[in-house]
Amino acid sequence: MNHADELKSSGLKATLPRIKILEVFQTSPVRHLTAEDVYKALLNEGADIGLATVYRVLMQFEQAGLLSRNHFESGKAVFELNEGQHHDHLVCLDCGAVEEFYDAQIELRQREVAESRGFRLQEHALALYAHCDKSDCARRRERGGR
């Protein structure tokens, strides 16, 4: 399915800004992007798309279900392609790197905890914040971390 068809199937008109922003997410080596990250990627490509347009399109993509939004420790909204598979996040407090994981036991326990308190779990977001012990962390070195 091409970008225009993907947008149309989500109920969105295939405008150039939307196509370009979708391409950024599909080609980026980094999975979790802020609006500023998307804007910088577009600038590097020479695309004339303003930051306000980026924000507006990201909100439209989230509402259409193309993107998922998270707020990690920075407080900034971080977006990722919504590929329909639930996962949780592990966030490094030193360099800001985000790793995705899925653990069936954690998922089961969360449902059990909700049900034991009289709730039926509909959705959840779990982010674990930690200091990484990776000696080869390039992002931490770039930021002057330990």
mmCIF file of C-alpha atoms in Angstrom:
data_model
loop_
_atom_site.group_PDB
_atom_site.id
_atom_site.type_symbol
_atom_site.label_atom_id
_atom_site.label_comp_id
_atom_site.label_asym_id
_atom_site.label_seq_id
_atom_site.Cartn_x
_atom_site.Cartn_y
_atom_site.Cartn_z
ATOM 1 C CA MET A 1 0.000 0.000 0.000
ATOM 2 C CA ASN A 2 1.480 3.378 -0.945
ATOM 3 C CA HIS A 3 1.439 6.464 1.306
ATOM 4 C CA ALA A 4 -1.592 8.035 -0.382
ATOM 5 C CA ASP A 5 -3.617 4.818 -0.035
ATOM 6 C CA GLU A 6 -2.549 4.446 3.591
ATOM 7 C CA LEU A 7 -3.766 7.961 4.360
ATOM 8 C CA LYS A 8 -7.036 7.485 2.471
ATOM 9 C CA SER A 9 -7.762 4.216 4.294
ATOM 10 C CA SER A 10 -7.397 6.183 7.547
ATOM 11 C CA GLY A 11 -9.923 8.748 6.338
ATOM 12 C CA LEU A 12 -7.345 11.447 5.587
ATOM 13 C CA LYS A 13 -6.802 13.274 2.310
ATOM 14 C CA ALA A 14 -3.350 12.588 0.855
ATOM 15 C CA THR A 15 -1.767 16.043 1.038
ATOM 16 C CA LEU A 16 1.962 16.583 0.480
ATOM 17 C CA PRO A 17 2.674 17.497 4.151
ATOM 18 C CA ARG A 18 0.874 14.361 5.341
ATOM 19 C CA ILE A 19 2.729 12.143 2.877
ATOM 20 C CA LYS A 20 6.097 13.672 3.824
ATOM 21 C CA ILE A 21 5.455 13.324 7.577
ATOM 22 C CA LEU A 22 4.328 9.708 7.178
ATOM 23 C CA GLU A 23 7.534 9.023 5.208
ATOM 24 C CA VAL A 24 9.614 10.460 8.070
ATOM 25 C CA PHE A 25 8.134 7.913 10.475
ATOM 26 C CA GLN A 26 8.466 5.035 8.023
ATOM 27 C CA THR A 27 12.112 5.747 7.171
ATOM 28 C CA SER A 28 13.516 7.083 10.452
ATOM 29 C CA PRO A 29 16.097 4.896 12.205
ATOM 30 C CA VAL A 30 14.673 6.313 15.469
ATOM 31 C CA ARG A 31 11.191 4.973 16.247
ATOM 32 C CA HIS A 32 10.030 7.553 18.839
ATOM 33 C CA LEU A 33 9.981 11.110 17.453
ATOM 34 C CA THR A 34 8.918 14.477 18.834
ATOM 35 C CA ALA A 35 7.267 17.096 16.631
ATOM 36 C CA GLU A 36 10.608 18.931 16.612
ATOM 37 C CA ASP A 37 12.398 15.767 15.431
ATOM 38 C CA VAL A 38 9.942 15.457 12.530
ATOM 39 C CA TYR A 39 10.324 19.149 11.690
ATOM 40 C CA LYS A 40 14.151 18.872 11.655
ATOM 41 C CA ALA A 41 13.996 15.777 9.432
ATOM 42 C CA LEU A 42 11.761 17.658 6.991
ATOM 43 C CA LEU A 43 14.133 20.649 7.007
ATOM 44 C CA ASN A 44 17.053 18.332 6.228
ATOM 45 C CA GLU A 45 15.096 17.026 3.221
ATOM 46 C CA GLY A 46 14.412 20.569 2.052
ATOM 47 C CA ALA A 47 10.659 20.231 2.599
ATOM 48 C CA ASP A 48 8.896 23.547 3.195
ATOM 49 C CA ILE A 49 6.566 22.405 5.983
ATOM 50 C CA GLY A 50 6.211 24.599 9.060
ATOM 51 C CA LEU A 51 6.287 23.432 12.664
ATOM 52 C CA ALA A 52 2.606 24.354 13.173
ATOM 53 C CA THR A 53 1.678 22.095 10.245
ATOM 54 C CA VAL A 54 3.770 19.276 11.721
ATOM 55 C CA TYR A 55 1.914 19.575 15.038
ATOM 56 C CA ARG A 56 -1.474 19.652 13.292
ATOM 57 C CA VAL A 57 -0.687 16.591 11.133
ATOM 58 C CA LEU A 58 0.659 14.632 14.119
ATOM 59 C CA MET A 59 -2.608 15.263 15.977
ATOM 60 C CA GLN A 60 -4.602 14.201 12.902
ATOM 61 C CA PHE A 61 -2.489 11.032 12.563
ATOM 62 C CA GLU A 62 -3.028 10.204 16.230
ATOM 63 C CA GLN A 63 -6.803 10.697 15.935
ATOM 64 C CA ALA A 64 -6.842 8.536 12.798
ATOM 65 C CA GLY A 65 -4.913 5.779 14.592
ATOM 66 C CA LEU A 66 -1.773 6.013 12.433
ATOM 67 C CA LEU A 67 0.404 7.177 15.349
ATOM 68 C CA SER A 68 0.515 6.542 19.078
ATOM 69 C CA ARG A 69 1.551 9.283 21.486
ATOM 70 C CA ASN A 70 3.504 8.851 24.725
ATOM 71 C CA HIS A 71 4.858 11.280 27.289
ATOM 72 C CA PHE A 72 8.143 10.180 28.778
ATOM 73 C CA GLU A 73 10.191 11.918 31.482
ATOM 74 C CA SER A 74 10.997 14.947 29.320
ATOM 75 C CA GLY A 75 7.317 15.886 29.334
ATOM 76 C CA LYS A 76 7.394 16.229 25.539
ATOM 77 C CA ALA A 77 4.985 14.230 23.435
ATOM 78 C CA VAL A 78 6.739 11.438 21.565
ATOM 79 C CA PHE A 79 5.051 9.773 18.594
ATOM 80 C CA GLU A 80 5.518 6.365 16.982
ATOM 81 C CA LEU A 81 3.821 4.446 14.194
ATOM 82 C CA ASN A 82 0.849 2.503 15.505
ATOM 83 C CA GLU A 83 1.436 -0.995 14.203
ATOM 84 C CA GLY A 84 -1.378 -2.527 16.210
ATOM 85 C CA GLN A 85 0.801 -4.493 18.614
ATOM 86 C CA HIS A 86 0.784 -3.486 22.270
ATOM 87 C CA HIS A 87 4.163 -2.927 23.894
ATOM 88 C CA ASP A 88 5.609 -1.130 26.885
ATOM 89 C CA HIS A 89 8.656 1.110 27.121
ATOM 90 C CA LEU A 90 11.975 1.156 28.967
ATOM 91 C CA VAL A 91 13.396 4.704 29.116
ATOM 92 C CA CYS A 92 17.038 5.474 29.931
ATOM 93 C CA LEU A 93 17.398 8.347 32.416
ATOM 94 C CA ASP A 94 20.976 8.964 31.255
ATOM 95 C CA CYS A 95 20.630 9.289 27.493
ATOM 96 C CA GLY A 96 16.880 9.289 26.841
ATOM 97 C CA ALA A 97 16.953 6.150 24.684
ATOM 98 C CA VAL A 98 13.652 4.280 24.546
ATOM 99 C CA GLU A 99 13.428 0.514 24.136
ATOM 100 C CA GLU A 100 10.193 -1.357 23.541
ATOM 101 C CA PHE A 101 9.325 -4.634 25.224
ATOM 102 C CA TYR A 102 6.423 -7.000 25.718
ATOM 103 C CA ASP A 103 6.084 -9.279 28.723
ATOM 104 C CA ALA A 104 3.060 -11.581 28.927
ATOM 105 C CA GLN A 105 3.360 -11.944 32.722
ATOM 106 C CA ILE A 106 3.291 -8.165 33.231
ATOM 107 C CA GLU A 107 0.218 -7.926 30.992
ATOM 108 C CA LEU A 108 -1.539 -10.689 32.936
ATOM 109 C CA ARG A 109 -0.698 -9.164 36.339
ATOM 110 C CA GLN A 110 -2.025 -5.752 35.283
ATOM 111 C CA ARG A 111 -5.355 -7.307 34.285
ATOM 112 C CA GLU A 112 -5.460 -9.291 37.537
ATOM 113 C CA VAL A 113 -4.746 -6.195 39.632
ATOM 114 C CA ALA A 114 -7.486 -4.221 37.874
ATOM 115 C CA GLU A 115 -10.017 -7.061 38.184
ATOM 116 C CA SER A 116 -9.220 -7.678 41.865
ATOM 117 C CA ARG A 117 -10.197 -4.060 42.499
ATOM 118 C CA GLY A 118 -13.400 -4.239 40.468
ATOM 119 C CA PHE A 119 -12.125 -2.746 37.204
ATOM 120 C CA ARG A 120 -12.094 -4.086 33.666
ATOM 121 C CA LEU A 121 -8.850 -2.941 32.034
ATOM 122 C CA GLN A 122 -9.381 -1.269 28.655
ATOM 123 C CA GLU A 123 -5.904 0.018 27.887
ATOM 124 C CA HIS A 124 -2.722 1.008 29.645
ATOM 125 C CA ALA A 125 0.703 2.505 29.105
ATOM 126 C CA LEU A 126 3.703 1.345 31.088
ATOM 127 C CA ALA A 127 7.060 3.104 31.031
ATOM 128 C CA LEU A 128 9.947 1.925 33.185
ATOM 129 C CA TYR A 129 12.619 4.550 33.911
ATOM 130 C CA ALA A 130 16.133 3.282 34.547
ATOM 131 C CA HIS A 131 19.848 4.011 34.248
ATOM 132 C CA CYS A 132 21.370 1.853 31.543
ATOM 133 C CA ASP A 133 24.525 -0.112 32.265
ATOM 134 C CA LYS A 134 25.588 -0.295 28.622
ATOM 135 C CA SER A 135 29.261 0.622 28.350
ATOM 136 C CA ASP A 136 28.872 1.323 24.620
ATOM 137 C CA CYS A 137 26.013 3.840 24.898
ATOM 138 C CA ALA A 138 26.850 6.403 22.205
ATOM 139 C CA ARG A 139 23.928 8.675 23.100
ATOM 140 C CA ARG A 140 25.104 8.970 26.715
ATOM 141 C CA ARG A 141 28.623 9.897 25.562
ATOM 142 C CA GLU A 142 27.158 12.557 23.224
ATOM 143 C CA ARG A 143 25.279 14.118 26.123
ATOM 144 C CA GLY A 144 28.256 13.962 28.488
ATOM 145 C CA GLY A 145 26.742 11.330 30.775
ATOM 146 C CA ARG A 146 28.572 8.867 32.990
#
